PDB file of C-alpha atoms in Angstrom:
ATOM      1  CA  MET A   1      93.142  86.752  83.972  1.00 73.00           C
ATOM      2  CA  ALA A   2      96.194  88.787  84.952  1.00 78.00           C
ATOM      3  CA  ARG A   3      97.030  89.036  88.598  1.00 76.00           C
ATOM      4  CA  PRO A   4      96.684  92.497  90.195  1.00 77.00           C
ATOM      5  CA  LYS A   5      99.780  94.688  90.438  1.00 75.00           C
ATOM      6  CA  LYS A   6     101.483  94.669  93.812  1.00 78.00           C
ATOM      7  CA  ARG A   7     101.700  98.105  95.427  1.00 85.00           C
ATOM      8  CA  ARG A   8     105.263  99.388  95.760  1.00 90.00           C
ATOM      9  CA  LYS A   9     106.490 100.968  98.994  1.00 86.00           C
ATOM     10  CA  ILE A  10     107.911 104.471  98.641  1.00 88.00           C
ATOM     11  CA  TYR A  11     109.575 106.721 101.199  1.00 81.00           C
ATOM     12  CA  TYR A  12     109.575 110.052  99.364  1.00 81.00           C
ATOM     13  CA  VAL A  13     106.994 112.299  97.714  1.00 81.00           C
ATOM     14  CA  PRO A  14     108.430 115.493  96.203  1.00 85.00           C
ATOM     15  CA  ASN A  15     106.943 118.924  96.813  1.00 83.00           C
ATOM     16  CA  ILE A  16     107.778 119.958  93.239  1.00 88.00           C
ATOM     17  CA  LYS A  17     106.163 117.659  90.706  1.00 91.00           C
ATOM     18  CA  LEU A  18     106.726 119.432  87.375  1.00 92.00           C
ATOM     19  CA  PHE A  19     110.041 119.867  85.574  1.00 92.00           C
ATOM     20  CA  GLY A  20     110.882 121.009  82.089  1.00 88.00           C
ATOM     21  CA  PRO A  21     112.405 123.568  79.754  1.00 87.00           C
ATOM     22  CA  LEU A  22     112.346 127.221  80.803  1.00 80.00           C
ATOM     23  CA  ASP A  23     111.088 128.344  77.393  1.00 78.00           C
ATOM     24  CA  ASN A  24     107.905 126.379  78.022  1.00 65.00           C
ATOM     25  CA  ASP A  25     106.560 126.166  74.434  1.00 65.00           C
ATOM     26  CA  THR A  26     105.780 122.479  74.921  1.00 56.00           C
ATOM     27  CA  PRO A  27     102.064 121.627  74.779  1.00 63.00           C
ATOM     28  CA  ASP A  28     100.800 120.157  78.063  1.00 65.00           C
ATOM     29  CA  GLU A  29      99.603 116.944  76.389  1.00 70.00           C
ATOM     30  CA  ASP A  30     103.182 116.247  75.234  1.00 81.00           C
ATOM     31  CA  CYS A  31     104.521 115.871  78.777  1.00 91.00           C
ATOM     32  CA  ILE A  32     106.080 112.693  80.161  1.00 95.00           C
ATOM     33  CA  ILE A  33     104.517 111.115  83.265  1.00 96.00           C
ATOM     34  CA  LEU A  34     107.015 109.722  85.795  1.00 97.00           C
ATOM     35  CA  SER A  35     105.247 107.658  88.471  1.00 96.00           C
ATOM     36  CA  PHE A  36     106.096 107.975  92.154  1.00 94.00           C
ATOM     37  CA  GLU A  37     107.596 104.473  92.211  1.00 95.00           C
ATOM     38  CA  GLU A  38     109.795 105.323  89.197  1.00 97.00           C
ATOM     39  CA  LEU A  39     111.038 108.405  91.042  1.00 96.00           C
ATOM     40  CA  GLU A  40     111.655 106.260  94.139  1.00 95.00           C
ATOM     41  CA  SER A  41     113.742 103.816  92.063  1.00 97.00           C
ATOM     42  CA  LEU A  42     115.941 106.680  90.840  1.00 97.00           C
ATOM     43  CA  ARG A  43     116.275 108.065  94.375  1.00 94.00           C
ATOM     44  CA  LEU A  44     117.253 104.732  95.922  1.00 94.00           C
ATOM     45  CA  MET A  45     119.645 103.674  93.166  1.00 96.00           C
ATOM     46  CA  ASP A  46     121.266 106.962  92.153  1.00 96.00           C
ATOM     47  CA  LEU A  47     121.042 109.171  95.250  1.00 92.00           C
ATOM     48  CA  GLU A  48     121.294 106.617  98.055  1.00 90.00           C
ATOM     49  CA  GLY A  49     123.672 104.402  96.050  1.00 94.00           C
ATOM     50  CA  LEU A  50     121.955 101.143  96.975  1.00 94.00           C
ATOM     51  CA  ASP A  51     122.284  98.039  94.820  1.00 95.00           C
ATOM     52  CA  GLN A  52     119.295  96.517  93.025  1.00 95.00           C
ATOM     53  CA  VAL A  53     118.655  93.893  95.692  1.00 95.00           C
ATOM     54  CA  GLU A  54     118.538  96.495  98.491  1.00 94.00           C
ATOM     55  CA  CYS A  55     116.320  98.777  96.397  1.00 94.00           C
ATOM     56  CA  ALA A  56     113.929  95.936  95.618  1.00 94.00           C
ATOM     57  CA  GLU A  57     113.726  95.000  99.305  1.00 91.00           C
ATOM     58  CA  ARG A  58     112.965  98.595 100.302  1.00 89.00           C
ATOM     59  CA  MET A  59     110.223  98.883  97.687  1.00 91.00           C
ATOM     60  CA  MET A  60     108.939  95.368  98.521  1.00 90.00           C
ATOM     61  CA  VAL A  61     109.172  94.082  94.937  1.00 93.00           C
ATOM     62  CA  ALA A  62     111.225  91.436  93.136  1.00 93.00           C
ATOM     63  CA  ARG A  63     114.651  92.465  91.851  1.00 96.00           C
ATOM     64  CA  SER A  64     113.511  91.968  88.250  1.00 96.00           C
ATOM     65  CA  THR A  65     110.490  94.215  88.867  1.00 94.00           C
ATOM     66  CA  PHE A  66     112.740  96.873  90.361  1.00 96.00           C
ATOM     67  CA  GLN A  67     114.998  96.673  87.291  1.00 97.00           C
ATOM     68  CA  ARG A  68     112.005  97.236  84.973  1.00 97.00           C
ATOM     69  CA  ILE A  69     110.811 100.219  87.023  1.00 97.00           C
ATOM     70  CA  TYR A  70     114.318 101.727  87.137  1.00 98.00           C
ATOM     71  CA  THR A  71     114.965 101.208  83.401  1.00 98.00           C
ATOM     72  CA  GLU A  72     111.660 102.857  82.478  1.00 98.00           C
ATOM     73  CA  ALA A  73     112.383 105.796  84.815  1.00 98.00           C
ATOM     74  CA  LYS A  74     115.818 106.391  83.244  1.00 98.00           C
ATOM     75  CA  LYS A  75     114.306 106.267  79.753  1.00 98.00           C
ATOM     76  CA  LYS A  76     111.667 108.872  80.684  1.00 97.00           C
ATOM     77  CA  VAL A  77     114.186 111.248  82.297  1.00 97.00           C
ATOM     78  CA  ALA A  78     116.512 110.931  79.282  1.00 97.00           C
ATOM     79  CA  ASP A  79     113.609 111.642  76.899  1.00 95.00           C
ATOM     80  CA  SER A  80     112.686 114.735  78.905  1.00 94.00           C
ATOM     81  CA  LEU A  81     116.255 116.089  78.935  1.00 93.00           C
ATOM     82  CA  VAL A  82     117.218 115.270  75.358  1.00 94.00           C
ATOM     83  CA  ASN A  83     113.934 116.220  73.684  1.00 91.00           C
ATOM     84  CA  GLY A  84     113.038 119.149  75.956  1.00 89.00           C
ATOM     85  CA  ARG A  85     109.756 117.644  77.129  1.00 91.00           C
ATOM     86  CA  ILE A  86     108.010 118.469  80.414  1.00 93.00           C
ATOM     87  CA  LEU A  87     108.361 115.798  83.104  1.00 95.00           C
ATOM     88  CA  ARG A  88     105.383 115.468  85.457  1.00 95.00           C
ATOM     89  CA  ILE A  89     105.579 113.282  88.585  1.00 95.00           C
ATOM     90  CA  GLU A  90     102.227 111.737  89.418  1.00 94.00           C
ATOM     91  CA  GLY A  91     100.311 108.522  89.882  1.00 91.00           C
ATOM     92  CA  GLY A  92     101.452 104.967  90.131  1.00 91.00           C
ATOM     93  CA  ASN A  93     100.672 101.989  92.290  1.00 89.00           C
ATOM     94  CA  TYR A  94     102.308 102.695  95.638  1.00 88.00           C
ATOM     95  CA  ILE A  95     101.945 102.948  99.390  1.00 85.00           C
ATOM     96  CA  ILE A  96     103.794 105.450 101.553  1.00 83.00           C
ATOM     97  CA  ASN A  97     105.787 103.922 104.376  1.00 77.00           C
ATOM     98  CA  GLU A  98     104.395 104.880 107.776  1.00 72.00           C
ATOM     99  CA  CYS A  99     105.505 104.408 111.353  1.00 75.00           C
ATOM    100  CA  THR A 100     103.708 104.954 114.623  1.00 78.00           C
ATOM    101  CA  ALA A 101     105.376 108.068 116.015  1.00 80.00           C
ATOM    102  CA  LYS A 102     105.500 109.359 119.582  1.00 83.00           C
ATOM    103  CA  CYS A 103     106.195 112.995 120.442  1.00 87.00           C
ATOM    104  CA  GLU A 104     109.069 113.373 122.884  1.00 88.00           C
ATOM    105  CA  LYS A 105     107.565 116.566 124.348  1.00 92.00           C
ATOM    106  CA  CYS A 106     103.875 115.815 124.936  1.00 93.00           C
ATOM    107  CA  GLY A 107     103.645 112.038 124.404  1.00 90.00           C
ATOM    108  CA  GLU A 108     101.100 112.206 121.532  1.00 90.00           C
ATOM    109  CA  VAL A 109     101.055 109.070 119.328  1.00 88.00           C
ATOM    110  CA  TRP A 110     100.099 109.196 115.609  1.00 81.00           C
ATOM    111  CA  LYS A 111     100.824 107.665 112.201  1.00 77.00           C
ATOM    112  CA  ALA A 112     103.788 109.485 110.647  1.00 73.00           C
ATOM    113  CA  ALA A 113     105.203 109.129 107.158  1.00 67.00           C
ATOM    114  CA  THR A 114     108.814 107.979 107.128  1.00 63.00           C
ATOM    115  CA  GLY A 115     111.809 108.557 104.883  1.00 55.00           C
ATOM    116  CA  ASN A 116     112.261 112.068 103.501  1.00 45.00           C
ATOM    117  CA  LEU A 117     108.633 112.813 104.318  1.00 45.00           C
ATOM    118  CA  ILE A 118     109.414 112.796 108.035  1.00 47.00           C
ATOM    119  CA  SER A 119     111.126 116.211 107.791  1.00 53.00           C
ATOM    120  CA  ASN A 120     107.679 117.757 107.173  1.00 62.00           C
ATOM    121  CA  GLU A 121     106.044 115.941 110.096  1.00 71.00           C
ATOM    122  CA  ARG A 122     105.012 117.743 113.261  1.00 77.00           C
ATOM    123  CA  CYS A 123     103.233 116.530 116.344  1.00 84.00           C
ATOM    124  CA  PRO A 124      99.505 117.047 115.731  1.00 87.00           C
ATOM    125  CA  ARG A 125      98.987 118.158 119.348  1.00 91.00           C
ATOM    126  CA  CYS A 126     101.925 120.470 120.171  1.00 92.00           C
ATOM    127  CA  GLY A 127     103.605 121.040 116.767  1.00 88.00           C
ATOM    128  CA  SER A 128     106.974 119.718 117.913  1.00 86.00           C
ATOM    129  CA  ARG A 129     109.392 118.134 115.446  1.00 81.00           C
ATOM    130  CA  GLU A 130     110.996 116.091 118.233  1.00 83.00           C
ATOM    131  CA  PHE A 131     109.565 112.590 117.914  1.00 79.00           C
ATOM    132  CA  SER A 132     110.619 109.051 117.189  1.00 77.00           C
ATOM    133  CA  CYS A 133     108.959 105.950 115.867  1.00 76.00           C
ATOM    134  CA  ILE A 134     107.697 103.414 118.365  1.00 75.00           C
ATOM    135  CA  LYS A 135     109.724 100.240 118.338  1.00 65.00           C
ATOM    136  CA  ASP A 136     108.335  96.749 118.489  1.00 56.00           C
ATOM    137  CA  GLU A 137     109.599  95.684 121.921  1.00 52.00           C
ATOM    138  CA  GLU A 138     109.839  92.031 120.915  1.00 54.00           C
ATOM    139  CA  LYS A 139     111.975  92.634 117.795  1.00 56.00           C
ATOM    140  CA  GLY A 140     113.699  95.859 118.886  1.00 57.00           C
ATOM    141  CA  GLN A 141     112.914  97.562 115.585  1.00 59.00           C
ATOM    142  CA  CYS A 142     110.461 100.066 114.141  1.00 61.00           C
ATOM    143  CA  ARG A 143     106.963  98.687 113.542  1.00 52.00           C
ATOM    144  CA  GLY A 144     106.597 100.580 110.256  1.00 54.00           C
ATOM    145  CA  CYS A 145     109.892 100.322 108.416  1.00 54.00           C
ATOM    146  CA  GLY A 146     111.588  97.476 110.287  1.00 52.00           C
ATOM    147  CA  ARG A 147     114.789  99.445 110.925  1.00 51.00           C
ATOM    148  CA  LYS A 148     116.541  99.189 114.269  1.00 49.00           C
ATOM    149  CA  HIS A 149     116.634 102.824 115.343  1.00 45.00           C
ATOM    150  CA  GLY A 150     114.404 105.523 116.763  1.00 46.00           C
ATOM    151  CA  ARG A 151     113.841 107.637 113.637  1.00 47.00           C
ATOM    152  CA  CYS A 152     113.072 106.257 110.215  1.00 46.00           C
ATOM    153  CA  LEU A 153     115.213 108.433 107.983  1.00 40.00           C
TER     154      LEU A 153
END
């Protein structure tokens, strides 16, 4: 019996999840599905410029697993660009990184998504965008992402 797949940690979910040719003659069933963890591998490696070890640590997977995810993501993007196929971002086996946030205006505490998702976060009580993640006093770092700063960006 195969062991269950480990969920990969991601820090970004895009607002736009469909990409493709402007002359959209492609049938919908011919689209390519890029999972959220494949997109995250491209973002970490190509946009943030991290090496494979750092990317694997962020996603909480082995380096070899990260390499497989990244290679598959590149293949799908290349297929979409070269063959003019629609690329749809959906699904996968992931968890979104969260931190416990505290509003600097009203003191409200809630679970906030971190990474690029944090730009969409607002305090649920007062609507303020001025908040920071609560640090673990013992370790001096964020409880959710483990980074040693006030905002998980």
